[in-house]
mmCIF file of C-alpha atoms in Angstrom:
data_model
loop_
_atom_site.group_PDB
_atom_site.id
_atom_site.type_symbol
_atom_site.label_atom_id
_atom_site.label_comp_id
_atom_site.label_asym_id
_atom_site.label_seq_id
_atom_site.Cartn_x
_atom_site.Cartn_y
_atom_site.Cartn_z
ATOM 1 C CA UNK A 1 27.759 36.609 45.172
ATOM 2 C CA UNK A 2 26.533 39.109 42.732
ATOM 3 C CA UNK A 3 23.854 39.243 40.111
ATOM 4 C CA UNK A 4 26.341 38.750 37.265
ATOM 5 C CA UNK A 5 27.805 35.739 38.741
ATOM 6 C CA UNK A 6 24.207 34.286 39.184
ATOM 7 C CA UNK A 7 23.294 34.787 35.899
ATOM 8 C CA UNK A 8 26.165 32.956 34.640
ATOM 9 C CA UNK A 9 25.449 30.026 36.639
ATOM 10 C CA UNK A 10 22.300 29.525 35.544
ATOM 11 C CA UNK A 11 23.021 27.902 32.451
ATOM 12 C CA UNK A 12 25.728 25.984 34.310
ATOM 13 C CA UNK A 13 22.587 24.683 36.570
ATOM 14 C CA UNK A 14 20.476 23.847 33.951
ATOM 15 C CA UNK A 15 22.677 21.444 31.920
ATOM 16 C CA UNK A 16 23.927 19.968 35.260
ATOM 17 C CA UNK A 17 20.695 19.484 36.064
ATOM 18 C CA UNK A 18 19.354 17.840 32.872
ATOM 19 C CA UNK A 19 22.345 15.696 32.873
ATOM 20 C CA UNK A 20 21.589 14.244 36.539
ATOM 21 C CA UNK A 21 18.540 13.547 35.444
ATOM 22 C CA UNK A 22 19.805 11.552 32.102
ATOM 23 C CA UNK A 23 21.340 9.662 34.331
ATOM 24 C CA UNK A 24 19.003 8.970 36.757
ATOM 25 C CA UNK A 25 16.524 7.536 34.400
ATOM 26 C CA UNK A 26 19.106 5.502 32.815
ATOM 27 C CA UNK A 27 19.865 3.931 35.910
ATOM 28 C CA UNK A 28 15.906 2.966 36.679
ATOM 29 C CA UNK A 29 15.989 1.450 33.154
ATOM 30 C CA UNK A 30 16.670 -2.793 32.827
ATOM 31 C CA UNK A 31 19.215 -3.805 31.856
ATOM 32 C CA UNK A 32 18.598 -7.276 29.168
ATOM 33 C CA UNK A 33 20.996 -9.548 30.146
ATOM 34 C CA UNK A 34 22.882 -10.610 27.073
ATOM 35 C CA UNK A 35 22.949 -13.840 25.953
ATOM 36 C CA UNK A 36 25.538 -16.124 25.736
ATOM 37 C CA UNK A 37 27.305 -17.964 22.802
ATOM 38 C CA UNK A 38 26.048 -21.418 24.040
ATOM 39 C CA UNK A 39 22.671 -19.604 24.165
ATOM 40 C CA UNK A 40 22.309 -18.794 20.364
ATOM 41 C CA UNK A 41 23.891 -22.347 19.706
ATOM 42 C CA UNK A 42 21.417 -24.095 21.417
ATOM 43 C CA UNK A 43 18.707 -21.962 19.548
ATOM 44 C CA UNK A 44 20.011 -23.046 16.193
ATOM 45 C CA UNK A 45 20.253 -26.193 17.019
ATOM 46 C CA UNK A 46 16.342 -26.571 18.168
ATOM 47 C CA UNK A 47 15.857 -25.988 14.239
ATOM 48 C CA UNK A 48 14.900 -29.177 12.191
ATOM 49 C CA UNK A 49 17.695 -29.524 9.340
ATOM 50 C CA UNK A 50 16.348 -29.864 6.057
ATOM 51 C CA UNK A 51 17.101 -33.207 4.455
ATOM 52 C CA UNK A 52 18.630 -33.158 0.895
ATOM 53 C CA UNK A 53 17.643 -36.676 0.105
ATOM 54 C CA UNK A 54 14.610 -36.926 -1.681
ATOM 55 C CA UNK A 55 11.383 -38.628 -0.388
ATOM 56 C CA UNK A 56 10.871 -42.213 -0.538
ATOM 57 C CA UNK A 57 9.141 -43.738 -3.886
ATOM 58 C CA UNK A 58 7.051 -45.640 -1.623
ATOM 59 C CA UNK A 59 4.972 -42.174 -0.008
ATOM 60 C CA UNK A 60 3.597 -41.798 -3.417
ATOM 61 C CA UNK A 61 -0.273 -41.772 -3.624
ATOM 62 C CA UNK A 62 -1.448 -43.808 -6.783
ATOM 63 C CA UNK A 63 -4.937 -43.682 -8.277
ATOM 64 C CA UNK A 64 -5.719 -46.820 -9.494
ATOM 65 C CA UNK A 65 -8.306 -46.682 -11.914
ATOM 66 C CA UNK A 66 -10.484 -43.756 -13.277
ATOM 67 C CA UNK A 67 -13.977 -43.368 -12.129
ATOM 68 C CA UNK A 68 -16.344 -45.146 -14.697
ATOM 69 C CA UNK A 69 -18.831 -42.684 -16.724
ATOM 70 C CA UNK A 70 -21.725 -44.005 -14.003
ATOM 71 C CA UNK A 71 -19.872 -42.860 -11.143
ATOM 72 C CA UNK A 72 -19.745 -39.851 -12.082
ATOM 73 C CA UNK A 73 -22.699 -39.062 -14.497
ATOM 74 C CA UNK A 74 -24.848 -37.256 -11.553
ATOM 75 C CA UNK A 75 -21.553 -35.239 -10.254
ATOM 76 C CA UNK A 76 -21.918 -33.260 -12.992
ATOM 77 C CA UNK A 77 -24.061 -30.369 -14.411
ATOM 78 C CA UNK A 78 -23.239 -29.027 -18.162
ATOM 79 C CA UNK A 79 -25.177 -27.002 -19.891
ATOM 80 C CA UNK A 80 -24.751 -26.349 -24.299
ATOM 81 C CA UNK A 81 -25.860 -23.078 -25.217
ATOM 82 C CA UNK A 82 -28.126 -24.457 -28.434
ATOM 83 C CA UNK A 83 -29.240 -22.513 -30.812
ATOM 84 C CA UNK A 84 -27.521 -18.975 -29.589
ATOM 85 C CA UNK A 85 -25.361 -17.189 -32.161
ATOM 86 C CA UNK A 86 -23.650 -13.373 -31.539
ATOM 87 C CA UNK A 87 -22.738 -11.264 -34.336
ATOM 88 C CA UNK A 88 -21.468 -7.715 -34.784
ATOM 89 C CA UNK A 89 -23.061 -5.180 -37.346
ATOM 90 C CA UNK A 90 -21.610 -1.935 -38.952
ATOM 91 C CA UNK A 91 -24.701 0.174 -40.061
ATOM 92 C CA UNK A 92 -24.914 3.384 -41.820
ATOM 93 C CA UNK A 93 -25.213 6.408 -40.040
ATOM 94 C CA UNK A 94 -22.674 4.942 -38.099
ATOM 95 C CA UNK A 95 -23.613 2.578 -34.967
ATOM 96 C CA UNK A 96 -22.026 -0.503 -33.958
ATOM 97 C CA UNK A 97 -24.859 -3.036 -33.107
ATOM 98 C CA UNK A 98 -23.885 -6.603 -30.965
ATOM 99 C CA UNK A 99 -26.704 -9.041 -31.848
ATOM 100 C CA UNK A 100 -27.093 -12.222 -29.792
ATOM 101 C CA UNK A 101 -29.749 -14.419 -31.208
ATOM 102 C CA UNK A 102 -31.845 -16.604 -28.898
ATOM 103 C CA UNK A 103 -33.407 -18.905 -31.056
ATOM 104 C CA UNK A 104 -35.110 -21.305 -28.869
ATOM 105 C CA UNK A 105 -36.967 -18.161 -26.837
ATOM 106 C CA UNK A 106 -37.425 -16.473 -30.805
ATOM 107 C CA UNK A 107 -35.451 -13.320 -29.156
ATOM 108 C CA UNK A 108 -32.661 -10.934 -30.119
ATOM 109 C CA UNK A 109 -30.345 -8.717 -27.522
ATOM 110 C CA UNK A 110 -28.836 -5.769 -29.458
ATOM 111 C CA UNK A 111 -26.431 -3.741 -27.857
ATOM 112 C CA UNK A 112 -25.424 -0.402 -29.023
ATOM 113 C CA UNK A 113 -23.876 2.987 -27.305
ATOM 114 C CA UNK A 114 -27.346 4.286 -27.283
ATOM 115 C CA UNK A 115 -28.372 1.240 -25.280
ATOM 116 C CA UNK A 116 -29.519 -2.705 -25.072
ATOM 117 C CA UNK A 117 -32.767 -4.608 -25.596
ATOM 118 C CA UNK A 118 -34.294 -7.858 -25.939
ATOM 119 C CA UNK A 119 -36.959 -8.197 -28.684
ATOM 120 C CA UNK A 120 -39.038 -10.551 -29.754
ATOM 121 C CA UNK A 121 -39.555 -12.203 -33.101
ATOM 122 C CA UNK A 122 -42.985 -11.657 -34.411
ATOM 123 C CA UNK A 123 -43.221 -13.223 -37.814
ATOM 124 C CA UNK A 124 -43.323 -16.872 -38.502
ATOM 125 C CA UNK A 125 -40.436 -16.178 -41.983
ATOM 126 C CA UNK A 126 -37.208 -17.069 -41.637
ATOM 127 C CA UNK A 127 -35.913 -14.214 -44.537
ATOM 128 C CA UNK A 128 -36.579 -11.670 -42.682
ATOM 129 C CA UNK A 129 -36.819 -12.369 -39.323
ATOM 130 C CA UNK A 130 -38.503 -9.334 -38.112
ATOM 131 C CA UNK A 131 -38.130 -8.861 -33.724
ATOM 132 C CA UNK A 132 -39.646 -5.800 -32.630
ATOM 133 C CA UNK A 133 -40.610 -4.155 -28.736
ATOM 134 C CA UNK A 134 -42.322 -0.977 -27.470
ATOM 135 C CA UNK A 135 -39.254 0.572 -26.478
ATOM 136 C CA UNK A 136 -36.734 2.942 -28.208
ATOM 137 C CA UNK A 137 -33.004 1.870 -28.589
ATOM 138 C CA UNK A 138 -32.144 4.517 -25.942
ATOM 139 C CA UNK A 139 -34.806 2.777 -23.123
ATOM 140 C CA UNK A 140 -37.734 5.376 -23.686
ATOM 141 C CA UNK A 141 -41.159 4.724 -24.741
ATOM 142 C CA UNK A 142 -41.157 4.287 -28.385
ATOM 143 C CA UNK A 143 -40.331 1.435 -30.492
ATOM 144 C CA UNK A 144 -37.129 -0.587 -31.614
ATOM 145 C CA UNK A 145 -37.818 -2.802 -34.960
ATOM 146 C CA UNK A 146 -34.866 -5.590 -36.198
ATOM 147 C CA UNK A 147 -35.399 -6.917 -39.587
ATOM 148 C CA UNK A 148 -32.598 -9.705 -40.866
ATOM 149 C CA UNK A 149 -32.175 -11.109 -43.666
ATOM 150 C CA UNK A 150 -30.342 -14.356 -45.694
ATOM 151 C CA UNK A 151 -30.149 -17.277 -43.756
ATOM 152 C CA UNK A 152 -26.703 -16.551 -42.608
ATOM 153 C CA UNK A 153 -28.123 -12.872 -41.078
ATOM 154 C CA UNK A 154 -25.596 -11.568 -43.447
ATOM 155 C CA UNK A 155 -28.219 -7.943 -43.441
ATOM 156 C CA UNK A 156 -29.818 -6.249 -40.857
ATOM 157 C CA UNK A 157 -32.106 -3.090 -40.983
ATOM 158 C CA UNK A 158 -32.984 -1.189 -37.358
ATOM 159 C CA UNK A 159 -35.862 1.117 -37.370
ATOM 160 C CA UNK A 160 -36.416 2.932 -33.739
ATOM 161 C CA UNK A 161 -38.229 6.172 -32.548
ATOM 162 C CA UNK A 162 -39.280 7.608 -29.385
ATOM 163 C CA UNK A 163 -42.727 7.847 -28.540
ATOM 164 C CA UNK A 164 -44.383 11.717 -30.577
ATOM 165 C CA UNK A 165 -41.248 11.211 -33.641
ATOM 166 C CA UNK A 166 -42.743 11.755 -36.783
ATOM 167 C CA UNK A 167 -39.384 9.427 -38.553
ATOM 168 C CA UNK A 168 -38.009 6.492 -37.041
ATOM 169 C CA UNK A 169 -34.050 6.405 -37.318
ATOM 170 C CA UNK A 170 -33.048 3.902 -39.882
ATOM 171 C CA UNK A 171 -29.865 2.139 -39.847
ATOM 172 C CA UNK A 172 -28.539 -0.362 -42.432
ATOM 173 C CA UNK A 173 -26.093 -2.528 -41.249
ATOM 174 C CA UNK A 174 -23.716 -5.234 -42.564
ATOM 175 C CA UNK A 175 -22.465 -7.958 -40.459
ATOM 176 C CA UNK A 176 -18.882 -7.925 -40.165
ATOM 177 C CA UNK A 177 -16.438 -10.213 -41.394
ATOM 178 C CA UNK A 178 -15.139 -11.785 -37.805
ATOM 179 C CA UNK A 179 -18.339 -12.594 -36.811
#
């Protein structure tokens, strides 16, 4: 044999050999034994059938009777927010102010962009309520002051500064019809 002849056997070798070897691990490989037709009948039939009938009157719970009011009267926890109202308020420069009144605790949350607080009414009138607190709308030292008027709260003026202005901010604002 010469060196050509070599050379082209070698690629002769090598897919000869690879394909032995296909084969051999195929062979090692277990074979699932198929399974027969009265297999998968038997299978199917193991499942319940699904009745088309439908179920007796008779397996009907009933309640009876309702539970009287004393049977129930310590089951239950409810709670009536009294005496809180929540109103929105346009106000000139522009800021959107959400007011919910507390009455029973004499407080008022507003809620603008700039921020929210709680004040606390510290007059004894009813037109104008006046709520103030040592903060400024945006949360820094200073002071936030609600004045409302009408008995409806129809009005409302906001005066608030940080602590070292010289001029609070004044907004008047006008509650708005939905509210």
């Amino acid at each position: 044999m010469n060196l050509g002849s070599l050379k082209q056997l070698k690629p002769s070798i090598l897919i000869t050999a690879l394909l032995a070897s296909v084969m051999t691990m195929s062979a090692c490989q277990q074979q699932e034994p198929e399974q027969s037709l009265e297999e998968d009948i038997a299978a199917e039939q193991e499942v319940v059938p699904m009745s088309a009938e439908p179920a007796d009157a008779g397996d009907t719970p009933v309640v009876a009777d309702d539970a009287t009011l004393n049977e129930v009267e310590n089951d239950t926890v409810a709670t009536v927010n009294d005496g809180i109202m929540q109103f929105t308020y346009l106000c000139s420069p522009e800021l959107r102010v959400e007011a919910t009144y507390k009455d029973e605790t004499n407080q008022v949350v507003l809620g603008t962009d700039k921020g929210t607080l709680t004040l606390t009414k510290t007059n004894e009138g009813a037109n104008p309520e006046v709520f103030e607190v040592d903060t400024a709308i945006d949360g820094g030292t200073g002071f936030t002051q609600w004045r409302v008027a009408h008995e409806e709260r129809e009005t409302g003026l906001m005066r608030t500064a940080n602590a070292g202005d010289s001029d609070p901010d004044t907004y008047e604002c006008k509650r708005t019809q939905d509210s």
